[in-house]
PDB file of C-alpha atoms in Angstrom:
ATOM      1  CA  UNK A   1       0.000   0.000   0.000  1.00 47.00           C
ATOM      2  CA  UNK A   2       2.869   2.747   0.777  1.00 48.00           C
ATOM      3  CA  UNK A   3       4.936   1.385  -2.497  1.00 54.00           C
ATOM      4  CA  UNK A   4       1.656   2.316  -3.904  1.00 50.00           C
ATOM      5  CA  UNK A   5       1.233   5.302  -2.780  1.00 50.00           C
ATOM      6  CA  UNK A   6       4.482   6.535  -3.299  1.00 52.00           C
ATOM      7  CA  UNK A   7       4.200   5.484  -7.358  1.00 59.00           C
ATOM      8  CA  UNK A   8       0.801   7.672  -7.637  1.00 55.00           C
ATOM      9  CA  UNK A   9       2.870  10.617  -5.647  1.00 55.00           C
ATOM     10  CA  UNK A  10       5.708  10.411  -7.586  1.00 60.00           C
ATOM     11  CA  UNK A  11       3.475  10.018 -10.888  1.00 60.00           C
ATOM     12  CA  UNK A  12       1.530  13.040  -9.866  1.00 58.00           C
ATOM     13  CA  UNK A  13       4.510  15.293  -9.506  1.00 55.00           C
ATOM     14  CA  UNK A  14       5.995  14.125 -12.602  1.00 60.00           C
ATOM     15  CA  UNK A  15       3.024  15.197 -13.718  1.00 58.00           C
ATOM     16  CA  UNK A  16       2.830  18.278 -12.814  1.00 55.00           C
ATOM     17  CA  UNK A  17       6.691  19.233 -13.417  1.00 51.00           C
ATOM     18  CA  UNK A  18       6.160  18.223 -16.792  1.00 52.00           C
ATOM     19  CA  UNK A  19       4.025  21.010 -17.293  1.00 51.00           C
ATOM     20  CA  UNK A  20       6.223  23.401 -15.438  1.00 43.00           C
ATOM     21  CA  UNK A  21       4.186  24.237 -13.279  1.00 51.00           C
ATOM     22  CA  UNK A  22       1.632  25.563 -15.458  1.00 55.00           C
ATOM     23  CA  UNK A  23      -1.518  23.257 -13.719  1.00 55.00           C
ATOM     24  CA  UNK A  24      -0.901  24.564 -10.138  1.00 51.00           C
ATOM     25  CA  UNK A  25      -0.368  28.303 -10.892  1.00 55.00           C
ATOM     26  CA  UNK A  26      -3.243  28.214 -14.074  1.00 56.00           C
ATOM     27  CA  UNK A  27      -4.443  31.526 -13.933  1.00 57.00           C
ATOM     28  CA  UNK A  28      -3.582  32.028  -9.700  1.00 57.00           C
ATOM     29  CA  UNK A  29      -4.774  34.978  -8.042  1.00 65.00           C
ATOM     30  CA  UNK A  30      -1.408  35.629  -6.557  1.00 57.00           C
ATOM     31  CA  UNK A  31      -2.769  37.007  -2.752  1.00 59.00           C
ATOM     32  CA  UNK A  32      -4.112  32.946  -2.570  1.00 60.00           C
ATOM     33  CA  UNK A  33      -1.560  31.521  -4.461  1.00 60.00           C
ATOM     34  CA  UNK A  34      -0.545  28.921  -1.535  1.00 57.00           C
ATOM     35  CA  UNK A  35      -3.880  28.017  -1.690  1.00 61.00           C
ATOM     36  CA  UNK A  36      -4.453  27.067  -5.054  1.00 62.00           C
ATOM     37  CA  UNK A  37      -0.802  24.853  -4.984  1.00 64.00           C
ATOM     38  CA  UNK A  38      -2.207  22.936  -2.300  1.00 63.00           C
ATOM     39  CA  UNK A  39      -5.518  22.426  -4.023  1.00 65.00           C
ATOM     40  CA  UNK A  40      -3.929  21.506  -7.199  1.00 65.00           C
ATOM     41  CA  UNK A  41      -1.788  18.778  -5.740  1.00 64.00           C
ATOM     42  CA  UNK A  42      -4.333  17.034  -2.752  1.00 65.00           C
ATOM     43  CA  UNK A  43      -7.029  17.156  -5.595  1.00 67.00           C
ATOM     44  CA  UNK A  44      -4.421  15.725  -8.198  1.00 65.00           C
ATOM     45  CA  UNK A  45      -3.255  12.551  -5.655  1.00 65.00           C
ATOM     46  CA  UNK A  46      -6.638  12.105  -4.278  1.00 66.00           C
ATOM     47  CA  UNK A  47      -8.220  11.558  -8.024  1.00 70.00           C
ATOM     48  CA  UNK A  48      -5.582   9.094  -9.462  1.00 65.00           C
ATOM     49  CA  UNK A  49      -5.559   7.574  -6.555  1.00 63.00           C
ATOM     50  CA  UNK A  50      -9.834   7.030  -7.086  1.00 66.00           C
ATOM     51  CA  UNK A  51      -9.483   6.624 -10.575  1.00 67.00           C
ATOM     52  CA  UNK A  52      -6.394   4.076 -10.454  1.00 66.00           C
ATOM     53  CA  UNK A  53      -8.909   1.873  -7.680  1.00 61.00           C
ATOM     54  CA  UNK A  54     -12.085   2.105  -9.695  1.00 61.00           C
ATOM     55  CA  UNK A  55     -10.107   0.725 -13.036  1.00 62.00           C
ATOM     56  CA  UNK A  56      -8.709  -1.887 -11.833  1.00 61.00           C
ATOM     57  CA  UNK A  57     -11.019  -4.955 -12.693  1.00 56.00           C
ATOM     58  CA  UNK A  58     -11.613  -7.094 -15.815  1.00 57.00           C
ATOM     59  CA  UNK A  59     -12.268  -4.876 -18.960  1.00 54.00           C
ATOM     60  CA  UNK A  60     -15.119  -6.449 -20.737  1.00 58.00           C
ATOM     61  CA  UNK A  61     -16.450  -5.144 -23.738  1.00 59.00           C
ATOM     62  CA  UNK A  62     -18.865  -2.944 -21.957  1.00 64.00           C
ATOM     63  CA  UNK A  63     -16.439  -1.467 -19.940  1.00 66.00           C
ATOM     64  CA  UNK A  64     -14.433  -0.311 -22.653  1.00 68.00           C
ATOM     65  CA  UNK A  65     -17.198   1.498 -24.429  1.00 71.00           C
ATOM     66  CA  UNK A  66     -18.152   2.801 -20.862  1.00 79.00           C
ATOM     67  CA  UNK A  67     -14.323   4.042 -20.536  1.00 78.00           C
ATOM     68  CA  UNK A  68     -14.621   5.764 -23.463  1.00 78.00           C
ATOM     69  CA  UNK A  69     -17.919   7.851 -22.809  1.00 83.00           C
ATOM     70  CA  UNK A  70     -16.016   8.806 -19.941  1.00 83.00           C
ATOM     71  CA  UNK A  71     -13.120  10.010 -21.609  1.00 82.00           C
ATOM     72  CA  UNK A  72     -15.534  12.225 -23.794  1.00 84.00           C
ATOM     73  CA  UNK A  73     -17.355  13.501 -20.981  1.00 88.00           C
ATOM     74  CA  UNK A  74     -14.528  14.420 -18.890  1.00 87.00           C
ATOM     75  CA  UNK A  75     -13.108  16.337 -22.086  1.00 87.00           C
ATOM     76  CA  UNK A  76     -16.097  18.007 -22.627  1.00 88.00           C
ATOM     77  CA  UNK A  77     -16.304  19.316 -18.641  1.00 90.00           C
ATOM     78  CA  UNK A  78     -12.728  20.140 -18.670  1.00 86.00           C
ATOM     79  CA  UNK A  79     -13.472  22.559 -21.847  1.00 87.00           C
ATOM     80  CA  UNK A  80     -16.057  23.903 -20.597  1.00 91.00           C
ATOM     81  CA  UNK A  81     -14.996  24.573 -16.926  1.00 88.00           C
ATOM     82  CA  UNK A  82     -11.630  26.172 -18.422  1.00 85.00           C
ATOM     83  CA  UNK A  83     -13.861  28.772 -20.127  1.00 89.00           C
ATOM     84  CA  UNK A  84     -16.116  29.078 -16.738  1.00 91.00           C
ATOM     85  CA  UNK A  85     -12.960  29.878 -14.715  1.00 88.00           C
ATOM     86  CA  UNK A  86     -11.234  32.302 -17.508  1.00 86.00           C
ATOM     87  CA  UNK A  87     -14.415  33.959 -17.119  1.00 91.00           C
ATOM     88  CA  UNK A  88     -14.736  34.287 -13.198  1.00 91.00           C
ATOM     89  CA  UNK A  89     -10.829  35.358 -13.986  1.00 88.00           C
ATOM     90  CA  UNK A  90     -11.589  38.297 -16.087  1.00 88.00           C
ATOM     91  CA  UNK A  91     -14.564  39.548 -13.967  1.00 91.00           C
ATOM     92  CA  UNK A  92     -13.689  38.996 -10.697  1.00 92.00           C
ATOM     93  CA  UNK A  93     -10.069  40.023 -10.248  1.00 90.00           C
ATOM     94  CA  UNK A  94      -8.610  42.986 -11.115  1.00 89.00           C
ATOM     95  CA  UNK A  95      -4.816  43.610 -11.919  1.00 85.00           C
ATOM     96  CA  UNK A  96      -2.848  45.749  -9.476  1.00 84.00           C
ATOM     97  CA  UNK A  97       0.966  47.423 -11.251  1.00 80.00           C
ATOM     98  CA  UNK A  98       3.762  48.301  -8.408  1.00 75.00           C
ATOM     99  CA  UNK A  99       6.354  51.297  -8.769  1.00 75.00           C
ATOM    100  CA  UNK A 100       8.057  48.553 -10.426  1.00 78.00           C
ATOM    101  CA  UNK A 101       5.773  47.499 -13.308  1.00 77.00           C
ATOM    102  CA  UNK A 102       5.000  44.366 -11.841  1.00 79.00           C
ATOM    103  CA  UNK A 103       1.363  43.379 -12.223  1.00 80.00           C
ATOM    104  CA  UNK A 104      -0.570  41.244  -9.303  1.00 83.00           C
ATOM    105  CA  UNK A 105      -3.855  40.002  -9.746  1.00 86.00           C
ATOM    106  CA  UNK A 106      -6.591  40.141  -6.551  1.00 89.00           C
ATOM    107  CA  UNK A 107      -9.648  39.042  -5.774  1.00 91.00           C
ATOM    108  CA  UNK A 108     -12.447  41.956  -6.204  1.00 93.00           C
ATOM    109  CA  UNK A 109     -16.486  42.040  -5.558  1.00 94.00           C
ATOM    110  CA  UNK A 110     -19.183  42.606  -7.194  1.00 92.00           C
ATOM    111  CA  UNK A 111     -21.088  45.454  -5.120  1.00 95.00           C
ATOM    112  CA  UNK A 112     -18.756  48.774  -4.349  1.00 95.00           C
ATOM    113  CA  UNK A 113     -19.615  50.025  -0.789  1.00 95.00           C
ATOM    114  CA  UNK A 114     -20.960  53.622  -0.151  1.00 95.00           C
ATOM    115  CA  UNK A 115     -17.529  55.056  -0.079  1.00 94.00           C
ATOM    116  CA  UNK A 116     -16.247  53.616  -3.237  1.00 94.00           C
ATOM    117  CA  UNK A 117     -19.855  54.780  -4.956  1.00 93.00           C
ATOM    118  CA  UNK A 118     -19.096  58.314  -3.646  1.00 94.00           C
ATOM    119  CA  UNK A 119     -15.538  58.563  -4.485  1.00 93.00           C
ATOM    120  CA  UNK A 120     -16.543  57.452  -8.285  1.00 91.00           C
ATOM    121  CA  UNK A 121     -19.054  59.968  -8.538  1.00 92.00           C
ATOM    122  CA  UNK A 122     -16.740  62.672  -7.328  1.00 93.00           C
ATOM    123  CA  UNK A 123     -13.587  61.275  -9.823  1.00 92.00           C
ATOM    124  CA  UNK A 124     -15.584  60.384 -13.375  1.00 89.00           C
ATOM    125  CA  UNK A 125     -12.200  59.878 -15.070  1.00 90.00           C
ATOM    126  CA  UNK A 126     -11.473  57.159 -13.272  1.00 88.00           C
ATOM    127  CA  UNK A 127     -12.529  54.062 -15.409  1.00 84.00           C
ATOM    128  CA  UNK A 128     -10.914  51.002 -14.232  1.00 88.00           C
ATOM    129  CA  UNK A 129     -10.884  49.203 -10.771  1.00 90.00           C
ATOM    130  CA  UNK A 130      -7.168  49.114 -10.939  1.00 86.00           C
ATOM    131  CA  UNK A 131      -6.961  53.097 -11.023  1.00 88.00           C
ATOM    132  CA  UNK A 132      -9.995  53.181  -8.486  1.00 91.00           C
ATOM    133  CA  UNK A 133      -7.793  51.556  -5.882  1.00 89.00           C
ATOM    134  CA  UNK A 134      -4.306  52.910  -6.430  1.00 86.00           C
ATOM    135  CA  UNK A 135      -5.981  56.445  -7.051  1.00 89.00           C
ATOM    136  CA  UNK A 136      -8.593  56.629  -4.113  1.00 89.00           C
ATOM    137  CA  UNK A 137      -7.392  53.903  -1.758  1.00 90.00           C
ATOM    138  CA  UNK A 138      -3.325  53.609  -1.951  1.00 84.00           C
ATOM    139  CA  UNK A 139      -3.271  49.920  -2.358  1.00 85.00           C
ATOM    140  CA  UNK A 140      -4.938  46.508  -2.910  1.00 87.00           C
ATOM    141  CA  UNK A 141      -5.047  45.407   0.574  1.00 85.00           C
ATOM    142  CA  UNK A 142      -7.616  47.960   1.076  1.00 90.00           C
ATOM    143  CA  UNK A 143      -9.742  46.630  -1.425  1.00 91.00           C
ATOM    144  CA  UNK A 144     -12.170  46.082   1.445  1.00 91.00           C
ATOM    145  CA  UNK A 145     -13.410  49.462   1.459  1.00 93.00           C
ATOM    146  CA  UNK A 146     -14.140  49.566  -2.414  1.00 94.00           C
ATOM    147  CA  UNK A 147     -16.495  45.942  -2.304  1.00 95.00           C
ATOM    148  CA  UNK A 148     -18.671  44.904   0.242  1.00 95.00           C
ATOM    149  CA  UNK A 149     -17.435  41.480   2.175  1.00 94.00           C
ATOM    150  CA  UNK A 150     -20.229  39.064   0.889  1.00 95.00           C
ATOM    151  CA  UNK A 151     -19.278  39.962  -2.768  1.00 95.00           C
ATOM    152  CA  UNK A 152     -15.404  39.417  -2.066  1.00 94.00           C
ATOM    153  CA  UNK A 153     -16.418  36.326  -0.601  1.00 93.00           C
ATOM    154  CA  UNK A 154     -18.841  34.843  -3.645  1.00 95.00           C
ATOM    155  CA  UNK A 155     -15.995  36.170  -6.328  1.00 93.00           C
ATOM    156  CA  UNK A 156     -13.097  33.788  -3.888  1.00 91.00           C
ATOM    157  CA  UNK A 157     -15.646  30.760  -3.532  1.00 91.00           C
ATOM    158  CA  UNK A 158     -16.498  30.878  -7.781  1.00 92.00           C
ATOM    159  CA  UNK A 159     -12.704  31.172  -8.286  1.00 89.00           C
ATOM    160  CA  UNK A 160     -11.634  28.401  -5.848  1.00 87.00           C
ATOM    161  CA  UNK A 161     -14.534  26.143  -7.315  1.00 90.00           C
ATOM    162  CA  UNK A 162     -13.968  26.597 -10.680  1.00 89.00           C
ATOM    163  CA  UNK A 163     -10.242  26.234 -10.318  1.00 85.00           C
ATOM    164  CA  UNK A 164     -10.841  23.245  -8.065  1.00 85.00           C
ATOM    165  CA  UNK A 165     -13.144  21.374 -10.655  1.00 88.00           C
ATOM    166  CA  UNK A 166     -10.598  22.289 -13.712  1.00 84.00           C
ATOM    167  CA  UNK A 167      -8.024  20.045 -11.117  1.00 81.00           C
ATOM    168  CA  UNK A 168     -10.306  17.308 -10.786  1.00 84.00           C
ATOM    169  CA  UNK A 169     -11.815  17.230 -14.218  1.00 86.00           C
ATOM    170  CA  UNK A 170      -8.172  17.497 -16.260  1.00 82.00           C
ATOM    171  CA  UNK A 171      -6.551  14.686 -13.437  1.00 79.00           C
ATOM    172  CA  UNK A 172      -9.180  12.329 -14.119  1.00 83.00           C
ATOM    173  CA  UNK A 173      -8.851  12.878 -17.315  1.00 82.00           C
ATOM    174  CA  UNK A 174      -5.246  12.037 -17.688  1.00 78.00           C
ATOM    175  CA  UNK A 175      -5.613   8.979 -15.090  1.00 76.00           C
ATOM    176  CA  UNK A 176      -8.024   7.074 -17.245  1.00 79.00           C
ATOM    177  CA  UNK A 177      -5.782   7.362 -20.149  1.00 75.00           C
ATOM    178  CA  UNK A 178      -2.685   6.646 -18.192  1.00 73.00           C
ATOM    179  CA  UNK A 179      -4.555   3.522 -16.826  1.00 70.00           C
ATOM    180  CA  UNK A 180      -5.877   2.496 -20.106  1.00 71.00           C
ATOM    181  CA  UNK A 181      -2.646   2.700 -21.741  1.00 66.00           C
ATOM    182  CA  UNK A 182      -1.086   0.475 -18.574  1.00 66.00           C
ATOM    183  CA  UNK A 183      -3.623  -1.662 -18.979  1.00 62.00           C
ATOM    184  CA  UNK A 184      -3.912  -2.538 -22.911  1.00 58.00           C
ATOM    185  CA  UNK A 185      -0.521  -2.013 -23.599  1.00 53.00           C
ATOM    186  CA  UNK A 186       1.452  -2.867 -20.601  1.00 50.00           C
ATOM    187  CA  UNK A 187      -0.064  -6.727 -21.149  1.00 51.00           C
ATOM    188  CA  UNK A 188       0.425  -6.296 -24.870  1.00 48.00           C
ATOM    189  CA  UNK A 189       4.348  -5.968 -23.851  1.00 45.00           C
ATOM    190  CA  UNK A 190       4.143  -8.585 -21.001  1.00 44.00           C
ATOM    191  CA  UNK A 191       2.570 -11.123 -23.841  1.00 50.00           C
ATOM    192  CA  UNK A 192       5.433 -10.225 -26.119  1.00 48.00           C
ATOM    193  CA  UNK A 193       8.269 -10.512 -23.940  1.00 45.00           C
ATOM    194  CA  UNK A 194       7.309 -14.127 -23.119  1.00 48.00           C
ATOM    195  CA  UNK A 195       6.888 -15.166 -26.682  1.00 47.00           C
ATOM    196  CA  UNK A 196      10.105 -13.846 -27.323  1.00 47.00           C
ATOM    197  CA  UNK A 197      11.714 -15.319 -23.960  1.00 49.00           C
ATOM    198  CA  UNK A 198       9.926 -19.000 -24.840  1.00 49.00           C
ATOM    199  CA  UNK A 199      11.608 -18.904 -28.768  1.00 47.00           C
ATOM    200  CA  UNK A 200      14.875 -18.167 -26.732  1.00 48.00           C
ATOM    201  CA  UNK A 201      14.286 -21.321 -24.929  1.00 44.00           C
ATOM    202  CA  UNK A 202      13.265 -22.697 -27.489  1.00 50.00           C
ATOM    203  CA  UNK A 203      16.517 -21.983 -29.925  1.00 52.00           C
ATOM    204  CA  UNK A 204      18.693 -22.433 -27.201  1.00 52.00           C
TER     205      UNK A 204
END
C-alpha cells in the first residue's frame, strides 16, 4: 500500500513538473496563491488515486465502451470549466501594477460600498478598478473598502470552485488514459516478452 502510494505521488509530480508548473499556478490569483498549490496537488493525488482503484477490474467489452464515454465527458467538462474559470478570472479580479511594473492580480467584488460609490461619482475619469484603488485607496489590501465582504467572498468561492473542478476534471482525465494505456498495452508488452523469452528457450 505505501509502495503504492508513493508510485501515484511520484506520478503526480511528474506530472505536474512536466508542465512546469503551469496546472498549479493556471491563472492564480497571486494574494491565494498557496492556496491554489495545495488544491492543485491534494485534488491531483486524491483523483488518481480514485481513478487508479475504480479501473482496476476485468475490462469487458462494456467497460471499454463505458471508458470511453467517460473520456468524452470528462473532455467536454474540462473545456467547458476552463472557459467558466477564464471567465470568473476576467470579472472577478482585477490587476494591481507596483512602482516597479509588476502586475498582481486580486480578488475583487461585485457590489462597491458607499464610499467607493461616492468617491466614483466625485472622480468620473477614473474608469478602471485598478486606477480606483491605487488612485482613491493607496493599495490593494484595502480593497475592502471599495467591495462589500459578501461579494469578495462569492468572487473567492467561484474562483476556488472553478479552479478546483478544472483540477479534478483534467486529473481524471489524464488517469483514465494513463490507466488504459497500462492496462492494454502494458499486457500487450508482457505477452510479447514471453513469446520472445519462450523462442529463446526454445533456440537455445
Amino acid at each position: 500500500m505505501i509502495k503504492l502510494l508513493q508510485y501515484r505521488a511520484a506520478l503526480v509530480t511528474v506530472m505536474f513538473g512536466l508542465f512546469g508548473g503551469a496546472i498549479s499556478n493556471f491563472l492564480v490569483i497571486e494574494e491565494y496563491s498557496w492556496i491554489y498549490f495545495g488544491i492543485a496537488s491534494i485534488l491531483g493525488l486524491t483523483v488518481n488515486l480514485l481513478v487508479s482503484f475504480l479501473l482496476k477490474s476485468r475490462w469487458s467489452i462494456g467497460i471499454k465502451n463505458n471508458i470511453k464515454l467517460v473520456c468524452i465527458f470528462l473532455f467536454t467538462a474540462l473545456v467547458v470549466n476552463l472557459y467558466m474559470h477564464t471567465k470568473f478570472f476576467l470579472e472577478r479580479t482585477f490587476a494591481y501594477k507596483d512602482f516597479n511594473n509588476e502586475v498582481t492580480y486580486y480578488v475583487k467584488g461585485t457590489e462597491y460600498t458607499s464610499v467607493a460609490k461616492a468617491f466614483k461619482l466625485a472622480n468620473p475619469q477614473i474608469e478602471s478598478d485598478a486606477d480606483l484603488i491605487m488612485e482613491g485607496f493607496g493599495s490593494p489590501l484595502e480593497k475592502g473598502k471599495v467591495w462589500t465582504e459578501a461579494s469578495i467572498i462569492e468572487s473567492w468561492l467561484k474562483l476556488i470552485s472553478s479552479y478546483s473542478l478544472f483540477i479534478i476534471f483534467f486529473v481524471a482525465l489524464i488517469s483514465v488514459l494513463i490507466e488504459v494505456l497500462m492496462g492494454q498495452y502494458g499486457k500487450t508488452t508482457a505477452k510479447s516478452m514471453e513469446i520472445i523469452s519462450g523462442k529463446s528457450v526454445e533456440g537455445g
